[in-house]
Short mmCIF file of C-alpha atoms and ligand atoms in Angstrom, two decimals:
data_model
loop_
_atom_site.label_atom_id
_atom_site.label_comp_id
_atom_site.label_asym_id
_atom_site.label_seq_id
_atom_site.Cartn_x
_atom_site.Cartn_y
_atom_site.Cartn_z
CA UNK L 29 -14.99 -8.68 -29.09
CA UNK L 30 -12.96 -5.93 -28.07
CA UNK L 31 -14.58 -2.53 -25.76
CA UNK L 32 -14.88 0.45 -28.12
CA UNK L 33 -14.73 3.62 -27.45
CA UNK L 34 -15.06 7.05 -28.86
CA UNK L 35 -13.15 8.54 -31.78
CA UNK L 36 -10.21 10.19 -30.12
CA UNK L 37 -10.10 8.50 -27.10
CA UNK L 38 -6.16 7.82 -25.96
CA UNK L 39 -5.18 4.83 -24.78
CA UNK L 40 -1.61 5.03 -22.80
CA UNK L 41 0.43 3.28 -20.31
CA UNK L 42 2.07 4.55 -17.10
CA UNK L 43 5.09 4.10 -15.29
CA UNK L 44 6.91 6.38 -12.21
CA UNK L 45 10.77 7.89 -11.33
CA UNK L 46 11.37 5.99 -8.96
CA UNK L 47 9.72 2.58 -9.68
CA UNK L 48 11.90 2.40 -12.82
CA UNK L 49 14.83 4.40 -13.45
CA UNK L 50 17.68 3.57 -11.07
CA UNK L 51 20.70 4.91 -11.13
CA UNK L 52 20.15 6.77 -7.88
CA UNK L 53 22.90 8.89 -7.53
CA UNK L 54 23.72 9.54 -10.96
CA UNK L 55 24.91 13.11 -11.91
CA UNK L 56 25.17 13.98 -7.91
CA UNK L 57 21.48 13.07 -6.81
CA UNK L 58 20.81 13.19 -3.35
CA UNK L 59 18.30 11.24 -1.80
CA UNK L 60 14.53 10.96 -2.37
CA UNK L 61 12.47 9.95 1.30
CA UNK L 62 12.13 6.63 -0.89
CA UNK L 63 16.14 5.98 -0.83
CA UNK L 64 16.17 6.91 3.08
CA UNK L 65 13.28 4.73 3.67
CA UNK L 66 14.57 1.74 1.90
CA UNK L 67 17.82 1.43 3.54
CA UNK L 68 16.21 1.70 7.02
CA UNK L 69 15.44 -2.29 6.73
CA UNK L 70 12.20 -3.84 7.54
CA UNK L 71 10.49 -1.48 5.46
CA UNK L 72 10.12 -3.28 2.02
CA UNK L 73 9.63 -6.46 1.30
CA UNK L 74 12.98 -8.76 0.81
CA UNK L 75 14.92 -5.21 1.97
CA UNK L 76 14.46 -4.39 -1.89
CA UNK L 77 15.04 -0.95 -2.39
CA UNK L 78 15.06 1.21 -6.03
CA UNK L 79 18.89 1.90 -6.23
CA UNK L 80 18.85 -0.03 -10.08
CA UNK L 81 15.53 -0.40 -10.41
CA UNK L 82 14.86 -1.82 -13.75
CA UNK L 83 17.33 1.02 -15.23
CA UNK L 84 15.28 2.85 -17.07
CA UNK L 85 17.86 5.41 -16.46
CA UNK L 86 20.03 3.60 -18.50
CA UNK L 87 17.68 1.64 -21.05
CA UNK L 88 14.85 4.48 -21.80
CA UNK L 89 15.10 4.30 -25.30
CA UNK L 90 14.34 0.55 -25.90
CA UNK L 91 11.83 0.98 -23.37
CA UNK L 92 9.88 3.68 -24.99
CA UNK L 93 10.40 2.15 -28.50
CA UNK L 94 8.63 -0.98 -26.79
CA UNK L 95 6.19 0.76 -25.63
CA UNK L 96 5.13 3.02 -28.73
CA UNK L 97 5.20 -0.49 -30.71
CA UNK L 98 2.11 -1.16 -28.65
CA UNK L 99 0.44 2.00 -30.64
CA UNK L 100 -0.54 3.54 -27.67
CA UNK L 101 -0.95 7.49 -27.98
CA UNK L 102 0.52 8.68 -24.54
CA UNK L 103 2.63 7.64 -22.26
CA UNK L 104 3.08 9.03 -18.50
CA UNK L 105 5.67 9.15 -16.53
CA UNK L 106 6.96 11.41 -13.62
CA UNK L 107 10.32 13.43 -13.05
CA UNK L 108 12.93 12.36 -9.94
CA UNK L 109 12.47 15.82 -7.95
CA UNK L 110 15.66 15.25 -6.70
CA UNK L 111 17.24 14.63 -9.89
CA UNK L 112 15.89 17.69 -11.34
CA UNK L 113 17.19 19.20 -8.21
CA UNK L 114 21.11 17.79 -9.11
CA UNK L 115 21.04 19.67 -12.44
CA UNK L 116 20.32 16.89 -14.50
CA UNK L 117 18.05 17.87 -16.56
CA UNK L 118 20.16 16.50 -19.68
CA UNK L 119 18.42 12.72 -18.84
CA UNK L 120 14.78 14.43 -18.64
CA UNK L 121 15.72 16.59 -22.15
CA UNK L 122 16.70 12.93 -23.89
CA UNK L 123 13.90 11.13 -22.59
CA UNK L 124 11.37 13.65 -24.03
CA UNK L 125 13.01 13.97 -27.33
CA UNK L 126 12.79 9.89 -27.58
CA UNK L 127 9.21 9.75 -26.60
CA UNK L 128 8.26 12.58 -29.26
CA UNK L 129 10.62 10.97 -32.08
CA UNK L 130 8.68 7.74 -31.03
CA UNK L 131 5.26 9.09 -31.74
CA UNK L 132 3.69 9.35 -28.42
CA UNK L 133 2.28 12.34 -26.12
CA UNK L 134 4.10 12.59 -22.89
CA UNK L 135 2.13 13.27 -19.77
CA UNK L 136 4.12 13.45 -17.14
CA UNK L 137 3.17 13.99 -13.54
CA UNK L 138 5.90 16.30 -11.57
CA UNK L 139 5.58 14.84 -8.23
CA UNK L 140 4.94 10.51 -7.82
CA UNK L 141 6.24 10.49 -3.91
CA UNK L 142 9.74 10.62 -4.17
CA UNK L 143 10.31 14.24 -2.43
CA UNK L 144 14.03 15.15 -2.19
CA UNK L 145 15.37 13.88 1.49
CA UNK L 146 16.38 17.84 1.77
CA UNK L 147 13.16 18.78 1.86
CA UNK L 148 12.05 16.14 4.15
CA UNK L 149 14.26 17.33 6.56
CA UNK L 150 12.68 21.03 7.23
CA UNK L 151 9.80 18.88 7.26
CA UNK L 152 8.63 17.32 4.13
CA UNK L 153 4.77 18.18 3.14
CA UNK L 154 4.03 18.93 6.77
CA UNK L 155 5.68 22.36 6.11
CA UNK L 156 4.16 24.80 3.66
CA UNK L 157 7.19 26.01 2.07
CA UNK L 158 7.41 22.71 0.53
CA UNK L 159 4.82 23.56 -1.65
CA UNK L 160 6.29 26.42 -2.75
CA UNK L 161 9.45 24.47 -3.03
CA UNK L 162 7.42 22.75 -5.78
CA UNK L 163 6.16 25.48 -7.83
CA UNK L 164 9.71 26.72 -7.92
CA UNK L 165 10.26 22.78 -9.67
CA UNK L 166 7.35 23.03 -11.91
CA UNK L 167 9.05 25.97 -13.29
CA UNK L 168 12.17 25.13 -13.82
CA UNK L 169 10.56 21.60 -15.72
CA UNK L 170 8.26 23.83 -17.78
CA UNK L 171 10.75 26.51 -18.73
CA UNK L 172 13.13 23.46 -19.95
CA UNK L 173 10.68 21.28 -21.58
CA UNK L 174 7.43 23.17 -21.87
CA UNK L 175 8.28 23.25 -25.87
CA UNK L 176 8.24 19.57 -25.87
CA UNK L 177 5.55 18.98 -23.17
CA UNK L 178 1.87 20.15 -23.61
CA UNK L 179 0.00 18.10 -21.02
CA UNK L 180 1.03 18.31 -17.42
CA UNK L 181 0.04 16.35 -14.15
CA UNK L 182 0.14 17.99 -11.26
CA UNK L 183 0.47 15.40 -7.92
CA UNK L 184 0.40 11.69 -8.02
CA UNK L 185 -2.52 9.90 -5.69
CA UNK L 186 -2.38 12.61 -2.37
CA UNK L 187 -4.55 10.83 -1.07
CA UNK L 188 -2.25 7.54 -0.32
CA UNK L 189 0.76 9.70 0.38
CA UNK L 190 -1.04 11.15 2.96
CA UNK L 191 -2.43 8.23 4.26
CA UNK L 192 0.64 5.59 4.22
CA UNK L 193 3.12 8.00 4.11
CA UNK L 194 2.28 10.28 6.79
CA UNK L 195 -0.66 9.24 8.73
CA UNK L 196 0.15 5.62 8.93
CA UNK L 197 3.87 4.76 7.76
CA UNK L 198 3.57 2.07 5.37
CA UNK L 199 5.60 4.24 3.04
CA UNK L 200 7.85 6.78 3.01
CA UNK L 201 8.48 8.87 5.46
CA UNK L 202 7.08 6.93 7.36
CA UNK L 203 5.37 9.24 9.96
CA UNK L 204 1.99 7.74 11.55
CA UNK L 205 0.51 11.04 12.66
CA UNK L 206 -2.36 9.45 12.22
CA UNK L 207 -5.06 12.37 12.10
CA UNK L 208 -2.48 14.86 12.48
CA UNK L 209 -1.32 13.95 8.82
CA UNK L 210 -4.12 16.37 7.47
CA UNK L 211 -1.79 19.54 6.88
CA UNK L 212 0.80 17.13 4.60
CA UNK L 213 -2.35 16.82 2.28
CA UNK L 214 -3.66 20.67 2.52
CA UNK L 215 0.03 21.42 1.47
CA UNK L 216 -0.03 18.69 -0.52
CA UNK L 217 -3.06 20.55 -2.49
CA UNK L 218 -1.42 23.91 -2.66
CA UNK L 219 1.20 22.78 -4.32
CA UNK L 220 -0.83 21.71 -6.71
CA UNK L 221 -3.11 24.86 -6.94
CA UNK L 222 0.44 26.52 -7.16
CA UNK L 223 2.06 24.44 -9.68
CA UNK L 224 -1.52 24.65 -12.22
CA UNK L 225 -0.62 28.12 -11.83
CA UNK L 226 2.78 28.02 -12.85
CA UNK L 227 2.63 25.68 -15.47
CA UNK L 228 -0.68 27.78 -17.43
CA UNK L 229 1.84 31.09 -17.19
CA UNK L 230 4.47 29.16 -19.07
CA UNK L 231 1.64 27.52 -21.81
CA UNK L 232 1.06 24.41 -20.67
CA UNK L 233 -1.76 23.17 -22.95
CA UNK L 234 -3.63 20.37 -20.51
CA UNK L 235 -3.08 20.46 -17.29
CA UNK L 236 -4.33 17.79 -14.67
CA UNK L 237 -4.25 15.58 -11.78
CA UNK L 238 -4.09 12.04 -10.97
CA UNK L 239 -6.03 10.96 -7.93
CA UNK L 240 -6.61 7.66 -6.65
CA UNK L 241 -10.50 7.19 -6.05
CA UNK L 242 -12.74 4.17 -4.93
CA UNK L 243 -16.20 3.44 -3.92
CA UNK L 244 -16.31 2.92 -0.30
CA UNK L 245 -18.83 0.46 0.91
CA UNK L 246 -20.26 0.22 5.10
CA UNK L 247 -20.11 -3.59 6.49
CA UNK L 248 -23.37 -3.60 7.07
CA UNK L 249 -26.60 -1.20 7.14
CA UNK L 250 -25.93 -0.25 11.02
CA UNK L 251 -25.81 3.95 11.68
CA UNK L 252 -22.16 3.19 13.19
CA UNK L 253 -21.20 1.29 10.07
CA UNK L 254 -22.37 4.13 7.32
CA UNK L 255 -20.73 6.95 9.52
CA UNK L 256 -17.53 5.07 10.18
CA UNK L 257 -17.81 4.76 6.01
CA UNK L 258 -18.69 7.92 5.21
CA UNK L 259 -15.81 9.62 7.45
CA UNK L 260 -13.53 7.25 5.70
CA UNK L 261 -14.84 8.65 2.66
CA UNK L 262 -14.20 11.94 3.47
CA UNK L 263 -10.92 11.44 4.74
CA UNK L 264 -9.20 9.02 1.69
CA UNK L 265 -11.56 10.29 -1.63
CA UNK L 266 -13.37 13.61 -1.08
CA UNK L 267 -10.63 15.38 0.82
CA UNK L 268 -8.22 15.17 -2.01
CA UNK L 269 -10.88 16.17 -4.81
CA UNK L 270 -13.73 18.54 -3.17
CA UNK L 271 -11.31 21.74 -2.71
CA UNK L 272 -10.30 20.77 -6.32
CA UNK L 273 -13.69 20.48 -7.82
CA UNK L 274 -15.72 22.18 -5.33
CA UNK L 275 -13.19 24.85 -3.81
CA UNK L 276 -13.63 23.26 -0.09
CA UNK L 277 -13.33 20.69 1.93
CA UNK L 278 -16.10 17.70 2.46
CA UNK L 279 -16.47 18.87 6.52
CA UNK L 280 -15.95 21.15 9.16
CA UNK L 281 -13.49 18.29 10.73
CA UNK L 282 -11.45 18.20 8.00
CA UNK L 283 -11.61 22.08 7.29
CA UNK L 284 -10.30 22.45 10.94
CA UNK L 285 -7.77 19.24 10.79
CA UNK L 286 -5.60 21.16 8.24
CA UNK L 287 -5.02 23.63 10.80
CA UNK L 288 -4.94 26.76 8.51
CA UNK L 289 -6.22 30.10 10.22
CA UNK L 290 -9.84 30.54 7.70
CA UNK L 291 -8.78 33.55 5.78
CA UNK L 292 -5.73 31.53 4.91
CA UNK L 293 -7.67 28.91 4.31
CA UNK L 294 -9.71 30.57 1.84
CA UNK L 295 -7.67 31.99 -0.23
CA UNK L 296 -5.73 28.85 -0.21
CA UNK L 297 -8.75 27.30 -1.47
CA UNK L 298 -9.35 30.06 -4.19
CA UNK L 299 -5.73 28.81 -6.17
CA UNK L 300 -6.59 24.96 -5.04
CA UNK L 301 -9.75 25.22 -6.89
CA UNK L 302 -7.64 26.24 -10.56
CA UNK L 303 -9.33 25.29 -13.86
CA UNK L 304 -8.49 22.08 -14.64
CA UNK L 305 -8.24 20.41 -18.49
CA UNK L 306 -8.35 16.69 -17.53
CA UNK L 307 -9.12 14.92 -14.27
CA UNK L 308 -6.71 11.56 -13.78
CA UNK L 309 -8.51 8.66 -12.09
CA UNK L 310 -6.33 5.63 -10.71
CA UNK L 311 -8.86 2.70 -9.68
CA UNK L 312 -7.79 0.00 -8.45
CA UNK L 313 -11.02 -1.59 -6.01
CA UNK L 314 -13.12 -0.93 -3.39
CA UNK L 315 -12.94 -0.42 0.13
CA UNK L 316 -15.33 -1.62 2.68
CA UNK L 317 -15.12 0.15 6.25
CA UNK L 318 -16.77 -0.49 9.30
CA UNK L 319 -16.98 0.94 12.69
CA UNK L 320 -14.36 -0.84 15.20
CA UNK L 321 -15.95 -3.71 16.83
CA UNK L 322 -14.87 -3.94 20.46
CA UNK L 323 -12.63 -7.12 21.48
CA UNK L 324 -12.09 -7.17 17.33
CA UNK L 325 -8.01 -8.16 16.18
CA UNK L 326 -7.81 -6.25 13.28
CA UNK L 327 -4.00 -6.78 13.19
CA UNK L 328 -3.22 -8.61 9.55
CA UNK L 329 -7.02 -8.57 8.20
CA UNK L 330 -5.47 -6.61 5.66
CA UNK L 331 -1.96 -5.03 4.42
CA UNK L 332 -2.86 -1.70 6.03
CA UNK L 333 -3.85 -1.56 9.91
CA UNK L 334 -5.29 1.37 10.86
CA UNK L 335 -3.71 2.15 14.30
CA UNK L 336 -6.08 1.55 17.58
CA UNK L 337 -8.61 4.54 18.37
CA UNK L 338 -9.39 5.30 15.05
CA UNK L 339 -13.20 5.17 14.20
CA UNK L 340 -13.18 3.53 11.11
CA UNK L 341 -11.69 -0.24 10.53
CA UNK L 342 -11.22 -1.38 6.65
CA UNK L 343 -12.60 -4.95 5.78
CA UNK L 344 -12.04 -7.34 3.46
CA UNK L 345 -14.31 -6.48 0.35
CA UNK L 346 -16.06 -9.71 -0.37
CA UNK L 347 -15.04 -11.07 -3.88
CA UNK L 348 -14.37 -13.92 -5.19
CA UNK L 349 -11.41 -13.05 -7.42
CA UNK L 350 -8.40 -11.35 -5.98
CA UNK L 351 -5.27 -10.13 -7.75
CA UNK L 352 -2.25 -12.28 -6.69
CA UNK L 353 -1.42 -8.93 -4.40
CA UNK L 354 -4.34 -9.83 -2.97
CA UNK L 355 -6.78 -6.74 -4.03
CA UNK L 356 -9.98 -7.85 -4.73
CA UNK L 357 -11.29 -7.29 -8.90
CA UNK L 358 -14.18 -5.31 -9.06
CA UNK L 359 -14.87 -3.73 -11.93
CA UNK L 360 -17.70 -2.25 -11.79
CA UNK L 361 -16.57 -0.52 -8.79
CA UNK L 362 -14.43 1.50 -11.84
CA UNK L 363 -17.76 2.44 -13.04
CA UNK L 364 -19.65 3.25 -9.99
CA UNK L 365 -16.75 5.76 -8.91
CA UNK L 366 -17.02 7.58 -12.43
CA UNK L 367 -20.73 8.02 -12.17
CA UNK L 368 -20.05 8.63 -8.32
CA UNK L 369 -17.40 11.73 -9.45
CA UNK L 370 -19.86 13.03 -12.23
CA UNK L 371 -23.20 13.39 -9.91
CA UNK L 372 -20.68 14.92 -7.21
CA UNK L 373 -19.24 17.59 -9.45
CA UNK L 374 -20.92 19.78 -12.27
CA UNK L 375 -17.72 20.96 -12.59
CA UNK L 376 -16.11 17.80 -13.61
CA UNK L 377 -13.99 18.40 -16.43
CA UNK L 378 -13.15 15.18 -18.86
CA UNK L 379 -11.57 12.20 -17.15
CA UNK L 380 -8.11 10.18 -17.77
CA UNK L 381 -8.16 6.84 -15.99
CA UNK L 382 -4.40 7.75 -15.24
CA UNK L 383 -3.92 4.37 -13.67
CA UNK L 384 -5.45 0.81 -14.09
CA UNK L 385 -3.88 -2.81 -13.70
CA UNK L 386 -3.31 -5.92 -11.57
CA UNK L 387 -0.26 -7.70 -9.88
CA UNK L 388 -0.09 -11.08 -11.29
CA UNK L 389 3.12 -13.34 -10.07
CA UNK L 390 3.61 -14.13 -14.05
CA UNK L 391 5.85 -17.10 -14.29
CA UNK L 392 9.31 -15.82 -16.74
CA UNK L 393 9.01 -16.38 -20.44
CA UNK L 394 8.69 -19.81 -21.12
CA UNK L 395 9.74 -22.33 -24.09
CA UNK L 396 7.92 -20.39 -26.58
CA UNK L 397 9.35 -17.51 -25.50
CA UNK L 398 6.09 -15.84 -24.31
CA UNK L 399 4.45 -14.87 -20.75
CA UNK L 400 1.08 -16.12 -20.78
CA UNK L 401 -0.64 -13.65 -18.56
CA UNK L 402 -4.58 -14.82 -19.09
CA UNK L 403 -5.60 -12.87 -15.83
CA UNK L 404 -3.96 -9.75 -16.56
CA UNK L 405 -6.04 -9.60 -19.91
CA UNK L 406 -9.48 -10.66 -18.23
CA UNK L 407 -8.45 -8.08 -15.61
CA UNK L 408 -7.85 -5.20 -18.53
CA UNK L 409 -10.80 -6.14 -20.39
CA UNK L 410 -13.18 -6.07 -17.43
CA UNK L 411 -12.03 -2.62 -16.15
CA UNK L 412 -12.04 -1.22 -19.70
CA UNK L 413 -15.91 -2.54 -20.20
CA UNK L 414 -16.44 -1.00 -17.52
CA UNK L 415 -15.75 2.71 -18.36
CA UNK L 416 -17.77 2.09 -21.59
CA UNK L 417 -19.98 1.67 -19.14
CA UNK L 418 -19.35 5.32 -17.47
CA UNK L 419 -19.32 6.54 -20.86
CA UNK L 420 -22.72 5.30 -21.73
CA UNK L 421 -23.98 6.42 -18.08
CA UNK L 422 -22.98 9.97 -19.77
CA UNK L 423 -19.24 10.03 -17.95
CA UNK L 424 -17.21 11.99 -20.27
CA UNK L 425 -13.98 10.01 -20.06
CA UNK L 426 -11.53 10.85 -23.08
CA UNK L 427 -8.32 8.03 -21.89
CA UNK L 428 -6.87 5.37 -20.46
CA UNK L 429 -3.39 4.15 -18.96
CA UNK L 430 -2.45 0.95 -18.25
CA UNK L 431 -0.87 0.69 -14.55
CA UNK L 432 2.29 0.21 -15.36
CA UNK L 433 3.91 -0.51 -18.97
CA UNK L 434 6.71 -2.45 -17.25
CA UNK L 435 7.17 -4.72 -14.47
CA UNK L 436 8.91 -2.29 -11.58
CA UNK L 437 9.10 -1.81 -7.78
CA UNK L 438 5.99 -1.56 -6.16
CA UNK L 439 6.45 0.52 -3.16
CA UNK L 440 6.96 -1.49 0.24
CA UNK L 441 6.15 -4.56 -1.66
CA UNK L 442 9.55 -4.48 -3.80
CA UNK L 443 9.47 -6.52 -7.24
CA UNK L 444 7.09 -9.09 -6.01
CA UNK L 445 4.03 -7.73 -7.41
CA UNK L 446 4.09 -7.27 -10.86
CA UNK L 447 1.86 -5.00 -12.65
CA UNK L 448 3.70 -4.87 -16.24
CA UNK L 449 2.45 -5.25 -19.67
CA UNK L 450 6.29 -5.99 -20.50
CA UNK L 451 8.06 -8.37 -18.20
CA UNK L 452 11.23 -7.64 -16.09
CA UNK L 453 14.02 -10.84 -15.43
CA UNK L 454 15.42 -8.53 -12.32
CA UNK L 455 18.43 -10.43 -12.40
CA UNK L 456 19.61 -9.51 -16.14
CA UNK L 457 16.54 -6.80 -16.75
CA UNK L 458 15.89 -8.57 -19.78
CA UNK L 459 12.74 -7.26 -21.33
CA UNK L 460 9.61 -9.12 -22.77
CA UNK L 461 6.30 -8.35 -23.77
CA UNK L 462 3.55 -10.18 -22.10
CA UNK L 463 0.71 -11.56 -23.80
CA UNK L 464 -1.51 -8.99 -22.35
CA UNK L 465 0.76 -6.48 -24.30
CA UNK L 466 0.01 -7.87 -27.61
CA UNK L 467 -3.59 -8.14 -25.97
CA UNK L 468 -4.00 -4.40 -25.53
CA UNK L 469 -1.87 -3.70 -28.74
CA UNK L 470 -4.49 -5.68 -30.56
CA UNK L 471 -7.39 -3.58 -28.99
CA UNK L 472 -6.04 -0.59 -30.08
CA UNK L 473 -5.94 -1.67 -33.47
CA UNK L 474 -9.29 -2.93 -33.50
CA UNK L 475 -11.15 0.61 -32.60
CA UNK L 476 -13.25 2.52 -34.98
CA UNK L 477 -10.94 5.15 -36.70
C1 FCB Z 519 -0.68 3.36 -7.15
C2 FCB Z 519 0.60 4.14 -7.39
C3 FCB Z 519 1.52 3.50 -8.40
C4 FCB Z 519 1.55 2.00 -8.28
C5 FCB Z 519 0.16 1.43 -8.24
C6 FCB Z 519 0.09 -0.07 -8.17
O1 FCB Z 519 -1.16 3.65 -5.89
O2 FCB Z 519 0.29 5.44 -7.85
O3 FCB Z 519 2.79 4.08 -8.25
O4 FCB Z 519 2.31 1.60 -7.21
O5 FCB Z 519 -0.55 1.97 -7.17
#
């Protein structure tokens, strides 16, 4: 009844800085680009903003106990830059210890958006010293917890910083350069060449990346539709993972969009293209592009809009179920992107799904005391079918993390949309696991030893 999978495959759950921990100037923070952009206003949803959080900062040590109960092997997490930046590496010391004493593997991911404002201001990824800026982090986190910490991610989803943050300004920093965005990812991907470096030197044991990847599908069959998909393509999946896995970029556009003189560029390309011991995959669905129709209104067809001129407008997917954040659920999309990733790189090496999970507006505990989140667990159990699938399609995928362990604050859409396997009350942060946490508890259990 339950999706097996291989003997030693690790099951986790994942969670970021700044969705969870609060406590935003503790210790003498300064800012992360997500504190400036929340207090600008009419940026997030119900001006919520990440100042408490669900203070984590304050309440880690239930929280990981919680999660370990699930028996989940790993759990990810990422580091505030600009905490580590304060000197306060004391909270990032205790955390580890607790996650350790609890049982579990911690894989965290240095950088999940929330570059210091500092930074930002000579800048932000847009300038190349910031990705030195972040090898210069990578070592002081390895150096401090590297005894603690085998497994390493790199850089959380590029590819939608890049895109909301600086090409269209959904998110933080809220740029729209709209093509001119390309350099934040090229530096974006040094850092990350940089920081494998750094973190191997200092014997880091796996070292990775989590990238978020979907199939994208044309409108139609029309020539203008499959170019207008296949540039997307380029732009939001292959740009973030060809100079990984292939040491280059998917075109001569792009190549020439990052605006690096070539011999730069190359050897850039040599340290971007760094051995890699796990490959993170967040999936969430499918994208379906097609080429601008004239006269269209694409204003509020989707969340996103694309800004005018662009040759590429993004379409509802068709679907019958949605999430209640309004992404459509296909799961097999999950699989076709593995098999997509495998037939595109030789050099694949094994895959995480570092992210996976749904927004459903659960309803607070109720009589019994419970959250009854049937969706969530149809949602979970579809997507995890669905890398067996992979697997038996000869994907070698050795994890994978629930998206998120806790209810948190998504992003512009504040702590509307939650994605938890444990439940939030944001007015007295009470904690409670939802059904689909037993659910997933319960699969666990039930694999072959
Ligand atoms: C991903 C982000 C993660 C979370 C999920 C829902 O794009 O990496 O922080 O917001 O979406």
């Amino acid at each position: 009844m339950y999706p097996q999978f291989p003997p030693g495959f690790r099951f986790g759950m994942s969670t970021s800085a700044y969705q969870i921990e609060g406590a935003v100037d503790a210790g003498g923070k300064g800012p992360s680009i997500w504190d400036t952009f929340t207090a600008q206003g009419g940026t997030v949803r119900h001006g919520q903003d990440g100042r408490v959080a669900i203070d984590h900062y304050h309440r880690y040590e239930s929280d990981i106990a919680l999660i370990a109960a699930a028996g989940v092997q790993d759990y990810r997490f990422s580091f505030s830059w600009p905490r580590v930046l304060a000197g306060d590496l004391d909270f990032y010391d205790r955390l580890v210890d607790t996650i350790v004493a609890n049982g579990l593997r911690p894989v965290p991911t240095l950088y999940h958006w929330d570059l210091p404002q500092e930074f930002e201001d000579a800048g932000g990824w847009m300038n190349r010293d910031t990705a030195h800026r972040l090898a210069d982090y990578a070592s002081t986190l390895v150096l401090r917890l590297g005894d603690r910490v085998r497994d390493w991610i790199t850089m959380n989803e590029m590819n939608v910083h890049t895109l909301y943050g600086y090409a269209l300004g959904d998110h933080a920093p809220a740029r729209g350069l709209g093509l001119g965005a390309l350099p934040a990812g090229h530096h974006q991907l040094l850092a990350h060449g940089l920081a494998v470096q750094v973190l191997r030197t200092h014997g880091a044991r796996g070292v990775g990346v989590a990238s978020q990847h979907f199939p994208v599908m044309p409108a139609s069959e029309s020539a203008e539709d499959v170019a207008a998909a296949t540039l997307f393509s380029d732009l939001t999946n292959w740009t973030f993972s060809d100079p990984i896995l292939l040491g280059d970029y998917p075109s001569e556009l792009i190549r020439a969009g990052v605006g690096v003189p070539d011999a730069q560029l190359d050897r850039d390309l040599e340290l971007i293209r760094a051995r890699l011991d796990f490959y993170g995959v967040n999936y969430y669905e499918p994208t379906m592009i097609e080429a601008p129709r004239v006269g269209k209104d694409y204003s509020g067809v989707l969340e996103v809009d694309i800004p005018d001129g662009m040759p590429f407008s993004p379409v509802p997917v068709k679907s019958d179920e949605r999430t209640d954040f309004g992404w459509a659920i296909v799961p097999s999309g999950l699989t076709e992107i593995l098999v997509t990733l495998h037939e595109r790189y030789p050099a694949l090496p094994p895959v995480i799904i570092t992210e996976n999970g749904a927004s459903f507006h659960d309803a607070a505990p109720g009589p019994d005391g419970r959250v009854h989140d049937e969706r969530r667990i149809a949602y979970l159990g579809a997507h995890l079918a669905a890398v067996a699938d992979a697997i038996a399609a000869g994907v070698r995928v050795d994890g994978y993390y629930v998206w998120s362990a806790i209810d948190n604050f998504e992003w512009a859409a504040g702590f509307d949309e939650r994605f938890g396997l444990i439940h939030v009350d944001f007015d007295d942060l009470s904690r409670t696991p939802k059904d689909s946490y037993y659910w997933y508890r319960d699969l666990i259990a039930a694999q072959a030893p």
